[in-house]
Structures are given as structure tokens and as C-alpha cells.
JSON list of C-alpha atoms in Angstrom, two decimals:
[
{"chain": "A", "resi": 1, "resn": "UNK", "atom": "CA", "xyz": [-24.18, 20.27, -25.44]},
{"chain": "A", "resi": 2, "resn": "UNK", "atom": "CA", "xyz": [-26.64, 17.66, -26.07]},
{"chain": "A", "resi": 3, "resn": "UNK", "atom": "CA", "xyz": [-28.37, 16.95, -22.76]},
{"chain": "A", "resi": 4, "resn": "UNK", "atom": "CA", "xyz": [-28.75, 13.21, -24.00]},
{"chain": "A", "resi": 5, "resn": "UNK", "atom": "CA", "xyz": [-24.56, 12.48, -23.95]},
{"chain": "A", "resi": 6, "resn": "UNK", "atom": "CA", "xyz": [-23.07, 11.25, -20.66]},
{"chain": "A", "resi": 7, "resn": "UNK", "atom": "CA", "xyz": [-20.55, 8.86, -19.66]},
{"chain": "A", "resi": 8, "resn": "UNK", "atom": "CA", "xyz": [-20.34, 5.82, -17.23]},
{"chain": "A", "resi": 9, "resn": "UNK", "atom": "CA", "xyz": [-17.04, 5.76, -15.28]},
{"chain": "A", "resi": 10, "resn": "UNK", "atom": "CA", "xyz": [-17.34, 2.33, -13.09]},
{"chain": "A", "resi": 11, "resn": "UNK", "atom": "CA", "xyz": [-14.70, 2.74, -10.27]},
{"chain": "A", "resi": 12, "resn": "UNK", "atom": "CA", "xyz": [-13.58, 1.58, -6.75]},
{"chain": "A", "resi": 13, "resn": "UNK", "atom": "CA", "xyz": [-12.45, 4.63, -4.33]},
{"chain": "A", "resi": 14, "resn": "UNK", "atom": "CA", "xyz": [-11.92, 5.18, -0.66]},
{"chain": "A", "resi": 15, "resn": "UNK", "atom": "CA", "xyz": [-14.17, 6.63, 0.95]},
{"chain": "A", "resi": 16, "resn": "UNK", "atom": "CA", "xyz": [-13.91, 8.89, 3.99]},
{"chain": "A", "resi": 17, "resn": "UNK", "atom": "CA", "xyz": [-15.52, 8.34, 7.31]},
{"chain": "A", "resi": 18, "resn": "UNK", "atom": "CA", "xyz": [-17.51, 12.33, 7.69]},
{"chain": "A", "resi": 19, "resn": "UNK", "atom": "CA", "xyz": [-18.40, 11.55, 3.38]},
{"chain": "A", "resi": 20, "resn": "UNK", "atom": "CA", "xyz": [-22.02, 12.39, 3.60]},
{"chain": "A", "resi": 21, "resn": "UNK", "atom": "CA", "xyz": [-22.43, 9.54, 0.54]},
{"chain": "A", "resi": 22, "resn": "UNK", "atom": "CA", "xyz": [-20.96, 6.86, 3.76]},
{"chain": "A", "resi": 23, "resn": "UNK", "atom": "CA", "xyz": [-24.14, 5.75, 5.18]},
{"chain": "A", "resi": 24, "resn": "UNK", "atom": "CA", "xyz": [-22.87, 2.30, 6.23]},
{"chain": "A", "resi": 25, "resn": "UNK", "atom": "CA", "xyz": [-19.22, 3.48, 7.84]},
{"chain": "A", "resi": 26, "resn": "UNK", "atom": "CA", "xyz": [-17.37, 1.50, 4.52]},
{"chain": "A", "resi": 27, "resn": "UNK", "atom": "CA", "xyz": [-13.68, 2.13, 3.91]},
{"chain": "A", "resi": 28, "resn": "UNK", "atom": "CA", "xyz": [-14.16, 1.70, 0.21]},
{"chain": "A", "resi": 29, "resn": "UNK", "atom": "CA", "xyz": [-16.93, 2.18, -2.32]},
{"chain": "A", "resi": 30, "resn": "UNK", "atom": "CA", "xyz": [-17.59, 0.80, -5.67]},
{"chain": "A", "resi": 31, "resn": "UNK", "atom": "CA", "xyz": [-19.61, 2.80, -7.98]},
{"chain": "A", "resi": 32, "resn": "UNK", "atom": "CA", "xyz": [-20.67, 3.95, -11.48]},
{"chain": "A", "resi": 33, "resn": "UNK", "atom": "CA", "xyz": [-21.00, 7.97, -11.90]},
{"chain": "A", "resi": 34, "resn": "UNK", "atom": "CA", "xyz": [-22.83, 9.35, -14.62]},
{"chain": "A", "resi": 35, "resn": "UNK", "atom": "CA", "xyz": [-21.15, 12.31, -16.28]},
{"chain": "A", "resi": 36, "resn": "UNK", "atom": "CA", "xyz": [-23.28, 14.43, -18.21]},
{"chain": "A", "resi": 37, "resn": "UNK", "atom": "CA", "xyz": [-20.34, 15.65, -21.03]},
{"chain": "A", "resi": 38, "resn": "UNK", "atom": "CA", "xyz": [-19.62, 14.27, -25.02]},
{"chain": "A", "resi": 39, "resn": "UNK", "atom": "CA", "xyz": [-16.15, 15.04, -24.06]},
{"chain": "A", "resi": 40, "resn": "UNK", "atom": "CA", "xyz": [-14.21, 11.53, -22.03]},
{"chain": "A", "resi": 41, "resn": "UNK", "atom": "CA", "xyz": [-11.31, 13.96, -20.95]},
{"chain": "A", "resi": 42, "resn": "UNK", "atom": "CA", "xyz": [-13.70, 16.81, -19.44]},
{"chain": "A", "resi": 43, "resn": "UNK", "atom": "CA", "xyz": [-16.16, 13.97, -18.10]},
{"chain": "A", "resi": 44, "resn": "UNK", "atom": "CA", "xyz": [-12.85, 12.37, -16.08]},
{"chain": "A", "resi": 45, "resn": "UNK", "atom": "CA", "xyz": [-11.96, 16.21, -14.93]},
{"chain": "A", "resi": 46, "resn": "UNK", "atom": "CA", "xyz": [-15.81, 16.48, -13.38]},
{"chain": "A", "resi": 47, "resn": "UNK", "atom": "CA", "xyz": [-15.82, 12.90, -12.20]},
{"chain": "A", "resi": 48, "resn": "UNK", "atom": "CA", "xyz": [-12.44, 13.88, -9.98]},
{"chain": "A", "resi": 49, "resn": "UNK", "atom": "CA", "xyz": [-13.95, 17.25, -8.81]},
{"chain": "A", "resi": 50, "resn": "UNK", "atom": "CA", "xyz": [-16.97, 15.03, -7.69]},
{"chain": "A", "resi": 51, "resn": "UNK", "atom": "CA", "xyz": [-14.47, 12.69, -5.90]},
{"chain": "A", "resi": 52, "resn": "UNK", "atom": "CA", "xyz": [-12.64, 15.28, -4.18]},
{"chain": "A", "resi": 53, "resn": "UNK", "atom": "CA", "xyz": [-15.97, 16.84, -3.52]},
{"chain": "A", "resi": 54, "resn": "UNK", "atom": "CA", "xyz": [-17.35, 13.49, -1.41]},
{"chain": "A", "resi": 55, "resn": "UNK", "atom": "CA", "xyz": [-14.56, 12.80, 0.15]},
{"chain": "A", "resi": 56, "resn": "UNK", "atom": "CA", "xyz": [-13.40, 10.02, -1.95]},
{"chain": "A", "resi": 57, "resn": "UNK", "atom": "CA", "xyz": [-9.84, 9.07, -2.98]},
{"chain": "A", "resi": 58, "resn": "UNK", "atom": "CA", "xyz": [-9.92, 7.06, -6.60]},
{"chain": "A", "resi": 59, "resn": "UNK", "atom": "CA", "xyz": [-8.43, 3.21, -6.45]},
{"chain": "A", "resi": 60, "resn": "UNK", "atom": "CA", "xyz": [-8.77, 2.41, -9.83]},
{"chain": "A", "resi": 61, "resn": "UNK", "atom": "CA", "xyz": [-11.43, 2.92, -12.73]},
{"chain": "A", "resi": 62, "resn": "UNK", "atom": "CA", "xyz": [-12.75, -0.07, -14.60]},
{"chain": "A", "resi": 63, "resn": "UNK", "atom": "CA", "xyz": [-14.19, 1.33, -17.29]},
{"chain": "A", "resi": 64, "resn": "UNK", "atom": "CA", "xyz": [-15.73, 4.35, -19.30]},
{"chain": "A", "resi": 65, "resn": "UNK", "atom": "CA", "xyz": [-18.63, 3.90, -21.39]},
{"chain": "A", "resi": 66, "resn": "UNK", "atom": "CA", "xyz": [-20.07, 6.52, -23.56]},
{"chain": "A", "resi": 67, "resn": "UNK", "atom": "CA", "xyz": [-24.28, 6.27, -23.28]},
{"chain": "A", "resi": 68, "resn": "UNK", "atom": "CA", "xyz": [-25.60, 8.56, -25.84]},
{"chain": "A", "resi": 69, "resn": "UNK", "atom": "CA", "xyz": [-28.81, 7.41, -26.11]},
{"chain": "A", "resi": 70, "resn": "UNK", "atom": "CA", "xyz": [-29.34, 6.82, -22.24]},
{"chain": "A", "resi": 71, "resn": "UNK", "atom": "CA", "xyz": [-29.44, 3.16, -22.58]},
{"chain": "A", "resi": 72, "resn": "UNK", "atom": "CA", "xyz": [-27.61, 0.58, -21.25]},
{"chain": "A", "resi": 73, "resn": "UNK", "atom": "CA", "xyz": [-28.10, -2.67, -22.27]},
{"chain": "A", "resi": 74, "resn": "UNK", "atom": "CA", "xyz": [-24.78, -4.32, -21.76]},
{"chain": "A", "resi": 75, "resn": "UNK", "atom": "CA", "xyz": [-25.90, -4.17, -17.78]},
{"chain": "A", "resi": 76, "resn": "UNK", "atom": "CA", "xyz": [-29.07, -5.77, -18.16]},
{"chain": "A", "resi": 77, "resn": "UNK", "atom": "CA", "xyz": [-29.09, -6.55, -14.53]},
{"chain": "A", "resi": 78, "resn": "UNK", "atom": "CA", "xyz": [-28.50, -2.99, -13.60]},
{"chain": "A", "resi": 79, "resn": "UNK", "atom": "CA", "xyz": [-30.28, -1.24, -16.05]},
{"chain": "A", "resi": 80, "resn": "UNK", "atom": "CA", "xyz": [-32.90, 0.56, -13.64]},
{"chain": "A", "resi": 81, "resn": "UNK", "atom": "CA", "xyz": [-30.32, 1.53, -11.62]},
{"chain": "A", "resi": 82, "resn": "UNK", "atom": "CA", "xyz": [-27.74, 3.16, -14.55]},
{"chain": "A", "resi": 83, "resn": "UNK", "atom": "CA", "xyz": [-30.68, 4.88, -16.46]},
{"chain": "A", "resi": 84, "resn": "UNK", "atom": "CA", "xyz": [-32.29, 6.92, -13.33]},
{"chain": "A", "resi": 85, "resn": "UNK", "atom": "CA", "xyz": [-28.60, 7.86, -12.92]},
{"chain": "A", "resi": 86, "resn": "UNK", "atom": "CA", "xyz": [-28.37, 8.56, -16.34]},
{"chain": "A", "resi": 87, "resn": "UNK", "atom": "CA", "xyz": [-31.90, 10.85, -16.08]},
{"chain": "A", "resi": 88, "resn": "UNK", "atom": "CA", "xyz": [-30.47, 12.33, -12.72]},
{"chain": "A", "resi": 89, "resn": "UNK", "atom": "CA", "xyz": [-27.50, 13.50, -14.72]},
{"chain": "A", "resi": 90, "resn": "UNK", "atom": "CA", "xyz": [-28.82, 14.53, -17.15]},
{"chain": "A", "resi": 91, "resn": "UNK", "atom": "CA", "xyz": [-31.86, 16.74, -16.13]},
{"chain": "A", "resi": 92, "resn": "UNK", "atom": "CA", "xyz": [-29.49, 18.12, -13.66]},
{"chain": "A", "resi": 93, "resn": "UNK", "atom": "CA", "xyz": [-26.24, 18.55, -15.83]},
{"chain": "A", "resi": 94, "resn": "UNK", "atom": "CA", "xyz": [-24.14, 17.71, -12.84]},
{"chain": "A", "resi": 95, "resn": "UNK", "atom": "CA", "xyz": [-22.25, 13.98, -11.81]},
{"chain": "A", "resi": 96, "resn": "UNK", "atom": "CA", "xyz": [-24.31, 11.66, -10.27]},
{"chain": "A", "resi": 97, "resn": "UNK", "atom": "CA", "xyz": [-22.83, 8.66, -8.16]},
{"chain": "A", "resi": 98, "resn": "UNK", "atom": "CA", "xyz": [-24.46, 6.07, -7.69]},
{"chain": "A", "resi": 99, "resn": "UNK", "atom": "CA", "xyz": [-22.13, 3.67, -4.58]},
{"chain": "A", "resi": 100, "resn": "UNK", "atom": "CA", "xyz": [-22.07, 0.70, -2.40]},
{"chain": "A", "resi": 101, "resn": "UNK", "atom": "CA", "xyz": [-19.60, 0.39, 0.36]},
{"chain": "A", "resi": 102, "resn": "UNK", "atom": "CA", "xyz": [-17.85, -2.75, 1.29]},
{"chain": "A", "resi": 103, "resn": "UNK", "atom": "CA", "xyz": [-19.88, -3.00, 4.51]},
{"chain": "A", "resi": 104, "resn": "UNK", "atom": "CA", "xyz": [-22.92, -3.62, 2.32]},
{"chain": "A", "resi": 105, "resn": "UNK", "atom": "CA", "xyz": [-21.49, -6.12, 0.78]},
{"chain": "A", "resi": 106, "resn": "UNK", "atom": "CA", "xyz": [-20.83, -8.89, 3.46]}
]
């Protein structure tokens, strides 16, 4: 696999209380996880392992966006952010999430 393909999957989950990723005591998260895969169906199968895996139960994704060339500039505003994700990902051919918690956000 080409170590440059990965996928954005934007989503909003619950988050559990002991999730070592809860660092503010939030009920519910809303993130973007970089998924190092070409393939959208195997990148959603690794995206729910990595769920299950922090302790967080899925709401609803918003979208999935293929980034091929580890760029992003449709989210200008977050495009530090996405691309060390992205290079996270990557380099370390696992999911990365990247998550704020509703207690941040007030």
C-alpha cells in the first residue's frame, strides 16, 4: 500500500468516562481520524476497531474524504491540525484521532 493514501472520517461519538483520549470528563467527542488505507470499506473497519478500542460508541459520521496527497485544503482553517494527523498516520500505519469533547467546547 502506498504510505501516502489515508482517509478522513469526521464523526461525533460518545465517549466513555475511564477513555484514556477523555482528558476533560466530556460525554461526547467530535473528531476527524486519519485512516491510513486506499480502501473506504477497510478504512471504516479500522476506524470502528479504533472506536471500540478508546472506548467510544459512534453517533454519526459526517463525512469521508479520501487525502491522497496528504493535503487538505478544503479545511483551510484546520489544515495544521489534519496534516500532522495525516503524517502521524501515516509514518505509523495505524488510525490516528484527533478529538474535542463537549466540555471543551463551552
Amino acid at each position: 500500500m502506498d504510505k501516502n493514501q489515508c482517509w478522513l472520517i469526521y464523526y461525533k461519538a460518545n465517549i466513555a468516562e475511564n477513555s484514556s483520549l477523555n482528558m476533560d470528563g466530556s460525554t461526547y467527542v467530535f473528531g476527524i481520524a486519519a485512516v491510513p488505507t486506499k480502501d473506504l470499506k477497510k478504512a471504516l473497519e479500522l476506524f470502528d476497531y479504533r472506536l471500540q478500542e478508546s472506548a467510544q460508541q459512534l453517533i454519526e459520521i459526517y463525512k469521508c474524504t479520501f487525502d491522497q496527497n496528504l493535503s487538505a485544503p478544503h479545511e483551510a482553517d484546520l489544515f495544521e491540525g489534519i496534516q500532522s494527523s495525516l503524517d502521524i498516520a501515516t509514518s505509523s500505519q495505524k488510525v490516528y484521532l484527533s478529538i474535542i469533547g463537549n466540555e471543551s467546547l463551552g
